[in-house]
Coordinates of C-alpha atoms and ligand atoms in Angstrom, one line a residue:
M1 CA 168.8 -21.6 -175.2
T2 CA 168.8 -25.0 -176.8
R3 CA 165.9 -27.2 -177.9
S4 CA 166.6 -29.7 -175.2
N5 CA 165.3 -27.3 -172.6
S6 CA 161.8 -27.6 -174.0
S7 CA 159.3 -30.4 -173.7
S8 CA 157.8 -29.4 -177.0
P9 CA 159.0 -31.0 -180.2
F10 CA 159.0 -27.6 -181.7
P11 CA 160.8 -24.4 -180.8
T12 CA 158.4 -22.3 -178.6
L13 CA 158.4 -18.7 -177.5
D14 CA 160.5 -19.8 -174.5
E15 CA 163.4 -20.2 -177.0
A16 CA 162.9 -17.0 -178.9
V17 CA 164.6 -13.7 -178.3
L18 CA 161.9 -11.3 -179.2
A19 CA 162.9 -7.9 -177.9
G20 CA 163.3 -5.4 -180.7
K21 CA 162.5 -8.0 -183.4
R22 CA 159.9 -7.8 -186.1
V23 CA 157.8 -10.9 -185.5
L24 CA 155.4 -12.2 -188.1
V25 CA 152.7 -14.1 -186.3
R26 CA 150.3 -16.3 -188.3
V27 CA 147.0 -16.6 -186.6
D28 CA 143.6 -17.8 -187.7
L29 CA 141.2 -14.9 -187.9
N30 CA 138.9 -16.8 -190.2
V31 CA 136.0 -16.0 -187.9
P32 CA 132.4 -16.7 -188.7
M33 CA 130.7 -13.6 -190.1
E34 CA 127.1 -12.8 -190.9
N35 CA 126.3 -9.6 -192.9
G36 CA 129.8 -8.2 -192.0
R37 CA 129.3 -8.9 -188.3
I38 CA 131.5 -11.4 -186.4
T39 CA 129.2 -14.0 -184.9
D40 CA 131.7 -15.8 -182.7
L41 CA 134.8 -14.4 -181.0
T42 CA 136.4 -17.7 -179.8
R43 CA 139.2 -17.7 -182.4
I44 CA 140.1 -14.1 -181.5
D45 CA 139.9 -14.7 -177.8
R46 CA 142.2 -17.8 -178.0
I47 CA 145.1 -15.9 -179.6
L48 CA 145.1 -12.9 -177.3
S49 CA 147.6 -14.1 -174.7
N50 CA 150.1 -15.2 -177.4
I51 CA 150.0 -11.7 -179.0
R52 CA 150.3 -10.0 -175.7
E53 CA 153.3 -12.1 -174.7
I54 CA 155.1 -11.2 -177.9
S55 CA 154.2 -7.5 -177.6
E56 CA 155.1 -7.4 -173.9
K57 CA 158.5 -9.0 -174.6
G58 CA 159.2 -5.9 -176.7
A59 CA 158.7 -7.2 -180.2
K60 CA 156.9 -5.5 -183.1
V61 CA 154.0 -7.8 -183.7
I62 CA 153.0 -8.2 -187.3
I63 CA 149.9 -10.4 -187.6
L64 CA 149.1 -12.5 -190.7
S65 CA 145.8 -14.2 -191.4
H66 CA 143.4 -15.3 -194.1
L67 CA 139.6 -14.8 -194.0
G68 CA 137.2 -16.8 -196.1
R69 CA 138.1 -18.0 -199.6
P70 CA 138.5 -15.0 -201.8
K71 CA 139.3 -16.1 -205.4
N72 CA 139.9 -12.9 -207.3
G73 CA 142.0 -10.6 -205.2
P74 CA 140.8 -8.0 -202.8
E75 CA 137.1 -7.8 -201.9
A76 CA 135.2 -6.0 -199.2
E77 CA 133.4 -9.1 -197.8
T78 CA 136.6 -10.9 -196.8
S79 CA 138.7 -7.8 -195.7
L80 CA 140.2 -8.2 -192.3
K81 CA 139.6 -4.5 -191.6
S82 CA 136.6 -5.1 -189.3
V83 CA 138.3 -8.0 -187.7
A84 CA 141.2 -5.5 -186.7
V85 CA 138.6 -3.5 -184.9
A86 CA 137.3 -6.5 -183.0
L87 CA 140.9 -7.7 -182.2
E88 CA 141.7 -4.2 -180.9
H89 CA 138.7 -4.3 -178.7
E90 CA 139.4 -7.7 -177.3
L91 CA 143.1 -7.1 -176.8
K92 CA 142.5 -3.7 -175.2
H93 CA 145.5 -2.6 -177.1
L94 CA 145.9 -0.4 -180.2
V95 CA 146.0 -2.5 -183.4
F96 CA 147.3 -0.9 -186.6
F97 CA 145.9 -2.1 -189.9
A98 CA 147.6 -2.2 -193.3
S99 CA 145.5 -2.7 -196.4
D100 CA 147.9 -5.1 -198.1
C101 CA 150.0 -7.9 -196.6
V102 CA 153.0 -7.4 -198.9
G103 CA 154.5 -4.6 -201.0
P104 CA 154.9 -0.9 -200.2
V105 CA 151.8 -0.6 -198.1
A106 CA 152.9 -3.4 -195.8
K107 CA 156.5 -2.3 -195.7
T108 CA 155.7 1.3 -194.8
A109 CA 153.3 0.1 -192.0
V110 CA 156.0 -2.3 -190.6
A111 CA 158.7 0.4 -190.8
A112 CA 156.5 2.7 -188.6
L113 CA 156.2 0.2 -185.8
R114 CA 157.8 0.7 -182.4
N115 CA 158.7 -2.1 -180.0
G116 CA 155.5 -3.5 -178.5
D117 CA 153.3 -2.2 -181.3
I118 CA 150.7 -4.5 -183.0
L119 CA 149.9 -4.5 -186.7
L120 CA 147.4 -6.6 -188.6
L121 CA 148.0 -7.1 -192.3
E122 CA 145.2 -7.5 -194.8
N123 CA 143.9 -11.0 -195.9
T124 CA 146.8 -13.1 -197.2
R125 CA 144.5 -14.8 -199.6
F126 CA 144.0 -11.6 -201.5
H127 CA 147.2 -12.7 -203.3
A128 CA 147.2 -15.9 -205.4
G129 CA 150.7 -16.7 -204.2
E130 CA 149.3 -17.5 -200.7
I131 CA 147.4 -20.7 -201.6
K132 CA 150.0 -21.6 -204.2
N133 CA 152.8 -21.3 -201.6
D134 CA 154.6 -19.4 -204.3
P135 CA 158.2 -18.8 -203.4
A136 CA 158.2 -15.2 -204.7
F137 CA 155.2 -14.4 -202.4
V138 CA 156.8 -16.2 -199.5
E139 CA 159.9 -14.0 -200.1
Q140 CA 157.7 -10.9 -200.0
L141 CA 156.2 -11.9 -196.7
A142 CA 159.5 -12.9 -195.2
E143 CA 161.0 -9.5 -196.0
L144 CA 158.6 -8.0 -193.4
G145 CA 159.9 -9.9 -190.4
D146 CA 163.0 -11.2 -188.5
L147 CA 161.2 -14.2 -186.9
Y148 CA 158.0 -16.2 -187.6
V149 CA 155.6 -17.6 -185.1
N150 CA 152.8 -19.9 -186.3
D151 CA 149.9 -19.8 -183.9
A152 CA 147.3 -21.0 -186.3
F153 CA 146.7 -24.7 -185.6
S154 CA 143.3 -24.5 -187.2
T155 CA 144.9 -23.7 -190.6
A156 CA 147.9 -25.9 -190.2
H157 CA 146.5 -28.5 -192.7
R158 CA 147.0 -25.9 -195.5
A159 CA 150.5 -25.8 -197.0
H160 CA 150.2 -22.1 -197.9
A161 CA 152.8 -19.4 -198.0
S162 CA 151.9 -17.9 -194.6
T163 CA 151.4 -21.2 -192.9
E164 CA 154.2 -23.4 -194.4
G165 CA 156.5 -21.7 -196.9
I166 CA 157.6 -18.9 -194.6
A167 CA 158.6 -21.3 -191.8
H168 CA 161.5 -22.3 -194.1
K169 CA 162.6 -18.8 -194.6
L170 CA 162.8 -17.3 -191.1
P171 CA 163.6 -18.7 -187.7
A172 CA 160.2 -20.3 -186.9
Y173 CA 158.5 -20.9 -183.6
C174 CA 155.3 -22.5 -182.4
G175 CA 152.9 -20.0 -180.8
R176 CA 151.2 -20.6 -177.4
T177 CA 147.8 -21.3 -178.8
M178 CA 149.1 -23.9 -181.3
Q179 CA 151.3 -25.4 -178.5
R180 CA 148.3 -25.8 -176.3
E181 CA 146.1 -27.3 -179.0
L182 CA 148.8 -29.9 -179.7
E183 CA 149.3 -30.7 -176.1
M184 CA 145.6 -31.0 -175.3
L185 CA 144.8 -33.1 -178.4
T186 CA 147.8 -35.4 -177.9
G187 CA 146.9 -35.7 -174.2
M188 CA 143.3 -36.7 -174.9
L189 CA 143.5 -38.6 -178.1
A190 CA 146.8 -40.4 -178.3
Y191 CA 145.2 -43.3 -176.4
P192 CA 141.5 -42.5 -176.2
E193 CA 139.2 -44.4 -174.0
R194 CA 136.9 -46.6 -176.1
P195 CA 134.4 -47.0 -177.5
M196 CA 134.9 -43.8 -179.5
A197 CA 132.4 -42.0 -181.6
A198 CA 132.8 -39.3 -184.3
I199 CA 130.0 -37.0 -185.3
V200 CA 130.7 -35.3 -188.6
G201 CA 128.4 -32.8 -190.0
G202 CA 128.6 -29.8 -192.4
A203 CA 127.6 -29.5 -196.0
K204 CA 129.9 -31.2 -198.4
V205 CA 131.0 -34.7 -198.7
S206 CA 133.5 -33.7 -201.3
T207 CA 135.7 -31.8 -198.9
K208 CA 135.5 -34.5 -196.2
L209 CA 135.6 -37.7 -198.2
E210 CA 139.0 -38.9 -197.6
L211 CA 138.6 -37.9 -194.0
L212 CA 135.6 -40.1 -193.5
G213 CA 137.5 -43.0 -195.0
N214 CA 140.3 -42.6 -192.5
L215 CA 138.2 -41.7 -189.5
M216 CA 136.2 -44.9 -189.7
R217 CA 139.4 -46.9 -189.0
R218 CA 139.8 -45.0 -185.8
V219 CA 136.4 -45.0 -184.2
E220 CA 133.7 -47.5 -183.3
Y221 CA 130.8 -45.2 -184.3
L222 CA 130.6 -42.6 -187.1
F223 CA 127.5 -40.5 -187.3
I224 CA 127.1 -38.5 -190.5
G225 CA 124.7 -35.5 -190.3
G226 CA 124.2 -32.2 -192.1
G227 CA 124.0 -31.8 -195.8
M228 CA 126.6 -34.5 -196.2
A229 CA 124.2 -37.1 -194.9
N230 CA 121.8 -36.4 -197.9
T231 CA 124.4 -37.7 -200.3
F232 CA 124.6 -41.0 -198.4
L233 CA 120.8 -41.2 -198.1
S234 CA 120.4 -40.6 -201.8
A235 CA 123.2 -43.1 -202.6
S236 CA 121.3 -45.7 -200.6
G237 CA 118.2 -45.2 -202.8
K238 CA 116.2 -42.6 -200.8
N239 CA 114.5 -39.7 -202.3
V240 CA 116.0 -36.5 -200.9
G241 CA 113.7 -34.1 -202.8
K242 CA 115.3 -30.7 -203.3
S243 CA 117.9 -31.2 -200.5
F244 CA 121.5 -30.3 -201.0
C245 CA 123.0 -33.5 -202.4
E246 CA 126.2 -34.4 -204.3
T247 CA 124.7 -37.0 -206.5
Q248 CA 128.0 -37.4 -208.5
L249 CA 129.5 -38.9 -205.3
A250 CA 127.0 -41.7 -204.9
E251 CA 129.5 -44.3 -205.8
T252 CA 132.0 -43.0 -203.3
A253 CA 129.3 -42.8 -200.6
R254 CA 128.4 -46.4 -201.2
K255 CA 132.1 -47.4 -201.0
I256 CA 132.4 -45.5 -197.7
M257 CA 129.4 -47.4 -196.3
A258 CA 130.8 -50.8 -197.4
D259 CA 134.3 -49.9 -196.1
A260 CA 132.8 -49.0 -192.7
D261 CA 131.3 -52.5 -192.4
A262 CA 134.7 -54.0 -193.2
A263 CA 136.4 -51.7 -190.7
N264 CA 134.0 -52.7 -188.0
C265 CA 132.8 -49.2 -187.6
Q266 CA 129.1 -48.6 -187.2
L267 CA 128.1 -45.9 -189.7
V268 CA 125.0 -44.2 -188.5
L269 CA 122.9 -42.1 -190.8
P270 CA 119.7 -40.1 -190.1
I271 CA 116.6 -42.1 -190.0
D272 CA 114.2 -39.1 -190.0
A273 CA 114.5 -35.5 -190.9
I274 CA 113.1 -32.0 -190.4
V275 CA 112.1 -30.9 -193.8
S276 CA 110.7 -27.7 -195.3
T277 CA 110.3 -26.2 -198.8
R278 CA 112.2 -23.1 -197.7
L279 CA 115.4 -22.5 -195.9
E280 CA 114.3 -19.4 -193.9
T281 CA 113.8 -18.4 -190.4
N282 CA 110.6 -19.9 -188.8
A283 CA 109.8 -21.7 -192.1
Q284 CA 107.0 -24.3 -191.8
T285 CA 108.5 -27.7 -191.1
R286 CA 107.5 -31.3 -190.9
A287 CA 109.3 -34.3 -189.3
V288 CA 109.3 -37.2 -191.7
D289 CA 111.2 -40.4 -191.8
V290 CA 113.9 -40.6 -194.5
D291 CA 111.7 -42.8 -196.7
H292 CA 109.0 -40.1 -197.0
V293 CA 110.8 -36.9 -198.0
G294 CA 108.6 -35.1 -200.6
E295 CA 109.6 -34.0 -204.1
N296 CA 109.7 -30.3 -203.0
D297 CA 111.2 -30.9 -199.5
M298 CA 114.6 -30.0 -198.4
I299 CA 116.2 -31.9 -195.5
L300 CA 117.3 -29.2 -193.1
D301 CA 117.9 -30.9 -189.8
I302 CA 117.8 -34.3 -188.2
G303 CA 114.5 -35.5 -186.7
P304 CA 113.6 -36.7 -183.2
R305 CA 114.2 -40.4 -183.9
T306 CA 117.6 -39.7 -185.2
I307 CA 118.4 -37.5 -182.2
A308 CA 117.4 -40.5 -180.0
K309 CA 119.7 -42.7 -182.0
V310 CA 122.6 -40.4 -181.7
V311 CA 122.0 -40.1 -178.0
G312 CA 122.2 -43.9 -177.8
V313 CA 125.6 -43.7 -179.6
L314 CA 126.9 -41.0 -177.3
A315 CA 125.7 -42.9 -174.2
A316 CA 127.6 -46.0 -175.4
S317 CA 130.8 -44.1 -176.0
R318 CA 133.6 -43.0 -173.7
T319 CA 135.2 -40.6 -176.1
V320 CA 133.3 -38.4 -178.6
V321 CA 134.8 -36.1 -181.2
W322 CA 132.6 -33.7 -183.1
N323 CA 133.0 -31.5 -186.1
G324 CA 130.3 -29.8 -188.1
P325 CA 126.6 -29.0 -187.3
V326 CA 124.0 -31.7 -188.2
G327 CA 121.5 -29.2 -189.6
A328 CA 121.2 -25.7 -191.1
F329 CA 121.9 -24.4 -187.5
E330 CA 122.2 -20.7 -188.5
T331 CA 118.6 -20.6 -189.4
P332 CA 116.0 -21.3 -186.6
P333 CA 114.4 -23.8 -186.1
F334 CA 117.0 -25.9 -187.9
Q335 CA 119.4 -25.6 -185.0
M336 CA 117.4 -28.0 -182.8
G337 CA 119.1 -31.3 -183.7
T338 CA 122.6 -29.8 -183.3
V339 CA 121.6 -28.1 -180.0
A340 CA 120.0 -31.3 -178.7
I341 CA 123.1 -33.4 -179.4
A342 CA 125.4 -30.7 -177.9
R343 CA 123.4 -30.6 -174.7
V344 CA 123.4 -34.4 -174.3
A345 CA 127.1 -34.6 -175.0
A346 CA 127.7 -31.9 -172.4
E347 CA 125.5 -33.7 -169.8
L348 CA 127.3 -37.0 -170.4
T349 CA 130.6 -35.2 -169.9
R350 CA 129.4 -33.8 -166.6
V351 CA 127.6 -36.8 -165.2
H352 CA 129.5 -39.8 -166.7
S353 CA 132.9 -38.2 -167.3
I354 CA 133.1 -39.1 -171.0
Q355 CA 135.7 -37.2 -173.0
T356 CA 134.1 -34.8 -175.4
I357 CA 136.2 -32.9 -177.9
A358 CA 134.6 -30.6 -180.4
G359 CA 136.3 -28.5 -183.1
G360 CA 135.6 -26.1 -185.9
G361 CA 134.2 -22.6 -186.4
D362 CA 130.5 -23.6 -186.9
T363 CA 130.7 -26.2 -184.2
I364 CA 131.9 -23.7 -181.7
A365 CA 129.2 -21.3 -182.7
A366 CA 126.7 -24.1 -182.2
L367 CA 128.1 -25.0 -178.8
N368 CA 127.8 -21.4 -177.8
Q369 CA 124.2 -21.3 -179.0
A370 CA 123.4 -24.4 -176.9
D371 CA 125.2 -22.7 -174.0
V372 CA 127.5 -25.7 -173.4
F373 CA 130.8 -24.5 -174.6
N374 CA 132.4 -24.8 -171.2
D375 CA 131.0 -28.2 -170.5
F376 CA 132.9 -30.0 -173.2
T377 CA 136.2 -31.6 -172.2
Y378 CA 138.0 -29.6 -174.8
V379 CA 137.0 -27.3 -177.6
S380 CA 139.6 -26.9 -180.4
T381 CA 139.4 -23.8 -182.6
A382 CA 140.3 -26.2 -185.5
G383 CA 137.9 -28.0 -187.7
G384 CA 139.5 -29.5 -190.8
A385 CA 143.0 -29.4 -189.2
F386 CA 141.7 -31.2 -186.1
L387 CA 140.0 -33.9 -188.1
E388 CA 143.1 -34.4 -190.3
W389 CA 145.3 -34.5 -187.2
L390 CA 142.9 -37.1 -185.8
E391 CA 143.1 -39.2 -189.0
G392 CA 146.8 -39.4 -188.3
K393 CA 147.9 -37.1 -191.0
L394 CA 150.9 -34.8 -190.7
L395 CA 149.9 -31.2 -190.9
P396 CA 152.2 -29.1 -193.1
G397 CA 152.0 -26.1 -190.9
V398 CA 153.1 -28.1 -187.9
E399 CA 155.7 -30.1 -189.7
A400 CA 157.4 -27.0 -191.0
L401 CA 158.2 -26.0 -187.4
R402 CA 159.8 -29.4 -186.7
G403 CA 163.6 -29.3 -186.8
Q404 CA 163.7 -25.6 -187.0
K405 CA 166.7 -23.9 -185.5
A406 CA 166.1 -21.3 -182.8
A407 CA 167.5 -18.0 -183.8
Ligands
3PG1 C1 139.2 -23.1 -191.1 O1 138.3 -22.3 -190.8 O2 139.0 -24.4 -191.1 C2 140.5 -22.6 -191.3 O3 140.6 -21.3 -191.1 C3 141.0 -23.0 -192.8 O4 140.1 -22.4 -193.7 P1 140.0 -23.0 -195.1 O5 139.2 -24.3 -194.9 O6 139.3 -22.0 -196.0 O7 141.4 -23.3 -195.6
MG2 MG1 136.7 -24.6 -192.8

């Protein structure tokens, strides 16, 4: 079959001859975990049909993924072993597990596979070559398969060995989950209805700096919440007490605020906060405005006046994109701001047909907590990749599939 038969700019499974082949499938099993327990299955559930299709077409399915950010080789906390059990349960199909993703252990496990079998290899990030996209490591991975399928849109912003390098070594295809993400996001966001708002939360400005700079050129409103907002508050002269804050980024934060003005983007920051001296379940809290945060306080959620302000932004928008919780949502009662915003966005989607697109592991967990997952127009499993795509950046994992020859 030739590329012209497909509406996708990438070779898809429609073009792959899978029967009898060893197929390396990169997925994103970087699932949220708490004390070794998976707290949200969305990323697993989304990849099931792609895995089933490849298995049912008679291939040997060899799954690659990372989990977390291990720095010094193998460790128990970021082993994919328990994820293999969850995957097997969700797939209702036996999933073999190999305790290394390359070398003799992986080779032996692959050699034992029969057509239709499914094998998950241990965390690719247990090898330094993964993040470095080291050619020797790419080679070791590539030896294990005949074909490569990338089904990990949510990690396509990383040019790593298993997401980018390997696509140049083996005939490479776009998996169904990735294909659908790209189709959905392109369909909804190529020409978004305006005004458009972005809600960006999460902890660190440092990882999202460039992103905020680009995003403000694409949206009319940008609300910054979560730990990141503290850096902006502090940079505008507010006392943030003992809150998480990247003071060394004050200058950058001020530049972002000035640039937003110039870009005609309304940058919205919290005007009040829920503070506590402890980040723990059912800690004593106070709602204060951002001028009255005490020396020993930590800002752990947005306050009621900020919620009202964000609701105003949402109500004025026709398209809303959201990544990152606006408070320490894993620890009650600091989920309340995030849950309130999620419910209002869901309601506006239902009643006023605004387009709401959310993405990212924590954001998905928050939507589930607010019980509105199915009310959003679209929920992407991707966080960082989704935002980079939205900024207009080329994602290395996607680009590596472009122009690939079908086998
Ligand atoms: C994610 O969860 O955003 C992806 O799995 C990528 O993970 P990373 O940010 O550790 O590269
Ligand atoms: Mg992430």
